[in-house]
């Protein structure tokens, strides 16, 4: 692969075809084309945590209920966590082979253009759905805030500026849209720390509420009714731990890009994720039992302490939406260039206008959809199926391609190459099974009908 730089852009040869990328879109700090220093492994871990933990946190306690209790859910979570860590490291290893800077470019470099197009479409749909969940979450939290601060006025008068549609629209335009225009994902590293600290408060609140006197919970089940019940939690778990789309841009932004630094980032991020998710889900479920809501905060009395948590969750949603917007726009850009067969000159010439237009259309579309979708559970069930593709299928394809190429071109390979190929096959089998199962469950559930998920203290 050869690289040529000119006018803040670089070209590389892939399979005899010249392609051009703007270095403003990436931040590979070990390239001579890098314009800024990258982030350290510690700060980058918070970017991963912020990308991974979001609306999935508030939806996670109900996954413990759906799986048939805490023990079953923890076992299922531990099983998937092993695959999550392995595939994250696999993606880092595969991205280093040709210096790829986005998820879909890793797939391109190893599996070809058709696989890249399929990957980009999946990334596009997943990022779109994730952004919608954050806007839905914002609407839920503002409703809780109004119920606590101005209950009588909110319920009796119901002014336009307190309606769900207006609040989501106005606050998102003010706080989210400006953060969606920068082209470097590490621009959000400091807001990510604020978001993670806010989530730690939410976890502390749920733990404190559990140990303080509270109402008797609903029924607490000790095991799944049928063995198929354990798979009901799989979409939530996959959605909760899916940070694979944003992991490659984050890895590209490390000031020292190598697998050792990356492994430290992944380790710290996963430790924080496991602690936050498990404590929140277990204690949240034990407090409410089968009466728990899709959004755990909607199950609490809207006290002052809960309102602080609501504010933190809203701040977290405002700061995490741009991360997924960044990944979604990169995927859309890939699809757009491939569909229209754009030349390198056209890509460079129209890049600024395309970036601005894509950002505005993306934001408007997610905003409109978030107003009409009843609750985050509807979206998360579908996203859980797509998350399984990113966690298992594409990393498995990339790893299989790398190992098979080594085996085909060299007669004798160390045993570890064959072990890695076997691991890649396992990734593929597990990923296809989970995708088919979770997608079928989500479609059946949506056909049966879904009700809006609102606070039990709402004036409605």
XYZ file of N, CA, C and O in Angstrom, residues 87-208:
488
model
N -13.206 -9.811 20.215
C -13.462 -9.176 18.924
C -12.955 -7.733 18.883
O -12.558 -7.252 17.818
N -12.947 -7.045 20.007
C -12.353 -5.705 20.047
C -10.862 -5.767 19.719
O -10.348 -4.972 18.919
N -10.159 -6.703 20.345
C -8.730 -6.868 20.076
C -8.506 -7.351 18.640
O -7.519 -6.956 18.000
N -9.410 -8.187 18.147
C -9.316 -8.646 16.762
C -9.418 -7.486 15.787
O -8.652 -7.385 14.819
N -10.353 -6.584 16.046
C -10.513 -5.417 15.173
C -9.276 -4.526 15.208
O -8.848 -3.994 14.177
N -8.700 -4.345 16.407
C -7.468 -3.568 16.505
C -6.345 -4.196 15.699
O -5.611 -3.511 14.966
N -6.198 -5.511 15.816
C -5.167 -6.238 15.066
C -5.389 -6.113 13.566
O -4.447 -5.837 12.796
N -6.627 -6.289 13.131
C -6.935 -6.211 11.701
C -6.772 -4.798 11.156
O -6.370 -4.611 10.000
N -7.081 -3.785 11.956
C -6.953 -2.405 11.479
C -5.498 -2.014 11.266
O -5.189 -1.148 10.436
N -4.579 -2.654 11.992
C -3.157 -2.335 11.864
C -2.545 -2.894 10.587
O -1.490 -2.431 10.147
N -3.184 -3.877 9.994
C -2.606 -4.523 8.813
C -2.437 -3.532 7.670
O -1.401 -3.519 6.995
N -3.452 -2.669 7.475
C -3.343 -1.665 6.420
C -3.633 -0.255 6.937
O -3.964 0.637 6.167
N -3.528 -0.073 8.237
C -3.710 1.258 8.804
C -5.099 1.825 8.636
O -5.261 3.035 8.419
N -6.123 0.995 8.739
C -7.505 1.454 8.557
C -7.944 2.311 9.737
O -7.528 2.092 10.870
N -8.845 3.270 9.467
C -9.253 4.220 10.489
C -10.740 4.213 10.813
O -11.184 4.960 11.670
N -11.513 3.411 10.089
C -12.924 3.235 10.430
C -13.255 1.745 10.334
O -12.526 0.966 9.700
N -14.353 1.367 10.936
C -14.783 -0.033 10.949
C -14.947 -0.564 9.531
O -14.445 -1.640 9.190
N -15.659 0.198 8.692
C -15.918 -0.285 7.343
C -14.660 -0.340 6.486
O -14.567 -1.155 5.550
N -13.649 0.491 6.802
C -12.393 0.434 6.062
C -11.576 -0.802 6.440
O -10.805 -1.313 5.631
N -11.728 -1.270 7.686
C -11.099 -2.532 8.072
C -11.673 -3.667 7.234
O -10.942 -4.516 6.707
N -12.992 -3.666 7.090
C -13.656 -4.696 6.289
C -13.221 -4.597 4.828
O -12.963 -5.609 4.168
N -13.106 -3.371 4.303
C -12.660 -3.182 2.924
C -11.263 -3.741 2.713
O -11.000 -4.457 1.737
N -10.352 -3.421 3.603
C -8.953 -3.804 3.416
C -8.746 -5.308 3.428
O -7.785 -5.808 2.838
N -9.651 -6.056 4.069
C -9.459 -7.495 4.207
C -10.478 -8.325 3.442
O -10.161 -9.437 3.001
N -11.688 -7.812 3.269
C -12.771 -8.631 2.688
C -13.296 -8.107 1.364
O -14.151 -8.750 0.759
N -12.840 -6.935 0.928
C -13.256 -6.433 -0.376
C -14.377 -5.412 -0.320
O -14.939 -5.119 0.732
N -14.719 -4.889 -1.493
C -15.641 -3.758 -1.576
C -17.094 -4.148 -1.314
O -17.858 -3.368 -0.770
N -17.509 -5.350 -1.728
C -18.888 -5.762 -1.467
C -19.135 -5.922 0.027
O -20.183 -5.520 0.548
N -18.168 -6.507 0.721
C -18.289 -6.644 2.171
C -18.276 -5.275 2.833
O -18.988 -5.033 3.814
N -17.474 -4.354 2.301
C -17.442 -3.006 2.856
C -18.786 -2.316 2.708
O -19.254 -1.630 3.624
N -19.423 -2.495 1.545
C -20.726 -1.868 1.329
C -21.764 -2.428 2.296
O -22.537 -1.676 2.890
N -21.768 -3.760 2.484
C -22.698 -4.374 3.440
C -22.440 -3.862 4.850
O -23.376 -3.558 5.605
N -21.168 -3.754 5.198
C -20.808 -3.261 6.530
C -21.235 -1.812 6.715
O -21.780 -1.441 7.758
N -20.992 -0.993 5.698
C -21.341 0.427 5.799
C -22.844 0.617 5.960
O -23.294 1.479 6.728
N -23.637 -0.189 5.245
C -25.099 -0.102 5.381
C -25.521 -0.484 6.796
O -26.382 0.175 7.411
N -24.922 -1.544 7.350
C -25.247 -1.960 8.725
C -24.846 -0.886 9.735
O -25.596 -0.597 10.680
N -23.660 -0.303 9.551
C -23.214 0.773 10.438
C -24.160 1.961 10.349
O -24.525 2.571 11.362
N -24.576 2.271 9.135
C -25.493 3.391 8.919
C -26.805 3.171 9.671
O -27.275 4.056 10.401
N -27.395 1.993 9.520
C -28.671 1.696 10.178
C -28.521 1.656 11.691
O -29.374 2.168 12.430
N -27.432 1.051 12.159
C -27.225 0.948 13.604
C -27.010 2.329 14.238
O -27.601 2.640 15.280
N -26.179 3.131 13.620
C -25.904 4.470 14.165
C -27.168 5.323 14.141
O -27.423 6.096 15.069
N -27.962 5.170 13.078
C -29.218 5.914 12.991
C -30.146 5.527 14.141
O -30.710 6.390 14.828
N -30.295 4.217 14.366
C -31.153 3.757 15.451
C -30.648 4.177 16.817
O -31.435 4.541 17.702
N -29.327 4.145 17.010
C -28.754 4.541 18.295
C -28.999 6.016 18.585
O -29.343 6.400 19.703
N -28.825 6.844 17.570
C -29.095 8.274 17.751
C -30.565 8.512 18.101
O -30.889 9.392 18.917
N -31.458 7.727 17.510
C -32.885 7.856 17.825
C -33.141 7.519 19.290
O -33.916 8.201 19.974
N -32.475 6.463 19.813
C -32.689 6.095 21.216
C -32.266 7.212 22.158
O -32.904 7.427 23.193
N -31.197 7.919 21.814
C -30.758 9.010 22.694
C -31.767 10.149 22.712
O -32.007 10.768 23.756
N -32.368 10.439 21.576
C -33.376 11.499 21.545
C -34.645 11.076 22.277
O -35.280 11.888 22.961
N -35.031 9.798 22.146
C -36.168 9.291 22.919
C -35.876 9.394 24.400
O -36.726 9.796 25.206
N -34.657 9.039 24.776
C -34.241 9.113 26.174
C -34.324 10.535 26.706
O -34.762 10.767 27.840
N -33.931 11.489 25.895
C -34.008 12.896 26.294
C -35.453 13.283 26.582
O -35.753 13.956 27.585
N -36.378 12.861 25.727
C -37.784 13.162 25.958
C -38.312 12.541 27.239
O -39.060 13.192 27.996
N -37.909 11.288 27.525
C -38.331 10.626 28.768
C -37.858 11.387 30.002
O -38.614 11.573 30.978
N -36.603 11.812 29.981
C -36.038 12.464 31.167
C -36.625 13.859 31.390
O -36.847 14.275 32.531
N -36.898 14.568 30.306
C -37.518 15.884 30.471
C -38.929 15.757 31.047
O -39.367 16.607 31.829
N -39.639 14.700 30.677
C -40.966 14.481 31.247
C -40.877 14.286 32.763
O -41.657 14.855 33.531
N -39.906 13.481 33.190
C -39.702 13.278 34.628
C -39.388 14.593 35.335
O -39.873 14.859 36.440
N -38.574 15.411 34.701
C -38.190 16.685 35.295
C -39.400 17.598 35.452
O -39.598 18.227 36.511
N -40.232 17.664 34.452
C -41.424 18.511 34.532
C -42.394 18.006 35.592
O -43.026 18.798 36.301
N -42.527 16.699 35.732
C -43.421 16.133 36.739
C -42.993 16.502 38.145
O -43.834 16.676 39.036
N -41.705 16.611 38.355
C -41.210 16.922 39.694
C -41.181 18.416 39.975
O -41.523 18.860 41.067
N -40.781 19.205 38.985
C -40.584 20.639 39.193
C -41.901 21.412 39.096
O -42.126 22.361 39.864
N -42.748 21.043 38.149
C -43.986 21.818 37.934
C -45.136 20.880 37.596
O -45.731 20.952 36.514
N -45.474 19.994 38.515
C -46.460 18.949 38.258
C -47.824 19.532 37.873
O -48.391 19.185 36.831
N -48.372 20.407 38.712
C -49.716 20.945 38.463
C -49.778 21.718 37.157
O -50.718 21.565 36.361
N -48.787 22.577 36.956
C -48.770 23.391 35.737
C -48.604 22.513 34.498
O -49.300 22.697 33.500
N -47.717 21.526 34.578
C -47.446 20.641 33.446
C -48.661 19.790 33.089
O -48.983 19.599 31.914
N -49.358 19.301 34.112
C -50.477 18.392 33.873
C -51.778 19.112 33.517
O -52.581 18.601 32.744
N -51.991 20.277 34.091
C -53.254 20.975 33.850
C -53.195 21.896 32.634
O -54.140 21.962 31.844
N -52.080 22.612 32.478
C -51.965 23.583 31.385
C -51.398 22.964 30.111
O -51.856 23.265 29.008
N -50.383 22.112 30.287
C -49.714 21.450 29.155
C -49.325 22.429 28.063
O -49.793 22.338 26.916
N -48.467 23.415 28.362
C -48.066 24.387 27.339
C -47.239 23.732 26.232
O -46.625 22.683 26.429
N -47.232 24.360 25.091
C -46.532 23.812 23.921
C -45.054 23.623 24.198
O -44.445 22.627 23.789
N -44.436 24.582 24.911
C -42.982 24.497 25.143
C -42.601 23.394 26.137
O -41.423 23.169 26.378
N -43.595 22.705 26.710
C -43.303 21.557 27.564
C -43.672 20.230 26.905
O -43.479 19.179 27.502
N -44.173 20.277 25.693
C -44.519 19.043 25.005
C -43.246 18.291 24.629
O -42.179 18.875 24.452
N -43.387 16.981 24.490
C -42.243 16.130 24.187
C -41.552 16.545 22.883
O -40.333 16.665 22.831
N -42.350 16.777 21.849
C -41.775 17.122 20.546
C -40.976 18.412 20.603
O -39.868 18.513 20.048
N -41.534 19.425 21.301
C -40.853 20.718 21.364
C -39.561 20.624 22.169
O -38.524 21.156 21.758
N -39.617 19.948 23.312
C -38.444 19.863 24.184
C -37.306 19.104 23.501
O -36.149 19.539 23.532
N -37.630 17.971 22.880
C -36.586 17.215 22.187
C -35.979 18.059 21.072
O -34.747 18.131 20.918
N -36.824 18.722 20.315
C -36.349 19.508 19.171
C -35.491 20.688 19.617
O -34.365 20.869 19.134
N -36.010 21.492 20.541
C -35.314 22.718 20.935
C -33.975 22.435 21.614
O -32.952 23.049 21.282
N -33.984 21.502 22.564
C -32.736 21.230 23.290
C -31.713 20.518 22.412
O -30.499 20.750 22.548
N -32.162 19.666 21.508
C -31.231 18.963 20.626
C -30.576 19.922 19.639
O -29.381 19.809 19.351
N -31.358 20.859 19.119
C -30.792 21.867 18.221
C -29.749 22.708 18.937
O -28.703 23.056 18.393
N -30.021 23.015 20.200
C -29.115 23.877 20.959
C -27.847 23.155 21.419
O -26.748 23.721 21.361
N -27.982 21.893 21.861
C -26.851 21.220 22.513
C -26.220 20.084 21.699
O -25.053 19.757 21.929
N -26.964 19.481 20.786
C -26.412 18.347 20.032
C -25.897 18.767 18.667
O -24.778 18.407 18.275
N -26.706 19.503 17.922
C -26.346 19.836 16.543
C -24.969 20.495 16.424
O -24.187 20.111 15.536
N -24.606 21.464 17.281
C -23.262 22.064 17.145
C -22.129 21.059 17.324
O -21.051 21.235 16.748
N -22.351 19.990 18.130
C -21.308 19.001 18.367
C -21.185 17.990 17.231
O -20.258 17.172 17.236
N -22.106 18.020 16.277
C -22.100 17.047 15.190
C -21.263 17.490 13.989
O -21.008 16.689 13.092
N -20.826 18.750 13.958
C -20.097 19.245 12.799
C -18.587 19.007 12.833
O -17.977 18.863 11.776
N -17.924 18.967 14.002
C -16.477 18.676 14.002
C -16.176 17.330 13.356
O -16.975 16.404 13.413
N -14.985 17.207 12.749
C -14.661 16.014 11.975
C -13.748 15.039 12.700
O -13.424 13.989 12.159
N -13.316 15.394 13.894
C -12.470 14.497 14.673
C -13.253 13.984 15.867
O -13.786 14.755 16.652
N -13.298 12.655 16.022
C -14.092 12.071 17.096
C -13.490 12.365 18.459
O -14.193 12.435 19.465
N -12.160 12.575 18.529
C -11.561 12.855 19.831
C -11.834 14.281 20.293
O -11.432 14.666 21.387
N -12.533 15.070 19.476
C -13.030 16.369 19.912
C -13.941 16.219 21.136
O -14.064 17.128 21.957
N -14.552 15.029 21.278
C -15.534 14.786 22.337
C -14.928 14.107 23.568
O -15.669 13.650 24.433
N -13.602 14.027 23.661
C -13.017 13.239 24.748
C -13.298 13.829 26.119
O -13.479 13.086 27.092
N -13.348 15.155 26.239
C -13.568 15.747 27.560
C -15.047 15.712 27.951
O -15.380 15.487 29.119
N -15.928 15.904 26.981
C -17.356 15.762 27.289
C -17.687 14.314 27.625
O -18.625 14.048 28.374
N -16.896 13.370 27.097
C -17.112 11.961 27.415
C -16.845 11.679 28.883
O -17.544 10.889 29.518
N -15.818 12.323 29.439
C -15.519 12.135 30.863
C -16.684 12.633 31.713
O -17.085 11.984 32.683
N -17.248 13.779 31.333
C -18.402 14.316 32.066
C -19.566 13.332 31.997
O -20.244 13.068 32.994
N -19.781 12.762 30.813
C -20.867 11.807 30.652
C -20.687 10.567 31.508
O -21.626 10.083 32.145
N -19.450 10.033 31.555
C -19.181 8.840 32.360
C -19.351 9.135 33.846
O -19.927 8.341 34.599
N -18.869 10.281 34.306
C -19.027 10.648 35.715
C -20.509 10.789 36.075
O -20.935 10.413 37.176
N -21.292 11.317 35.149
C -22.722 11.418 35.386
C -23.374 10.050 35.529
O -24.241 9.841 36.387
N -22.926 9.088 34.732
C -23.471 7.737 34.829
C -23.083 7.071 36.140
O -23.846 6.283 36.696
N -21.902 7.378 36.644
C -21.498 6.828 37.946
C -22.433 7.315 39.048
O -22.733 6.586 39.999
N -22.905 8.551 38.911
C -23.887 9.062 39.879
C -25.182 8.260 39.786
O -25.795 7.919 40.806
N -25.608 7.957 38.555
C -26.837 7.179 38.364
C -26.704 5.812 39.014
O -27.615 5.332 39.707
N -25.549 5.172 38.827
C -25.308 3.867 39.440
C -25.342 3.983 40.967
O -25.948 3.152 41.654
N -24.690 5.012 41.496
C -24.689 5.234 42.946
C -26.083 5.475 43.485
O -26.437 4.996 44.569
N -26.897 6.212 42.729
C -28.273 6.483 43.150
C -29.090 5.194 43.228
O -29.790 4.958 44.221
N -28.997 4.361 42.199
C -29.760 3.109 42.190
C -29.323 2.213 43.334
O -30.158 1.574 44.000
N -28.007 2.180 43.606
C -27.506 1.376 44.723
C -28.008 1.918 46.053
O -28.450 1.157 46.931
N -27.962 3.247 46.224
C -28.421 3.856 47.472
C -29.916 3.620 47.685
O -30.362 3.317 48.794
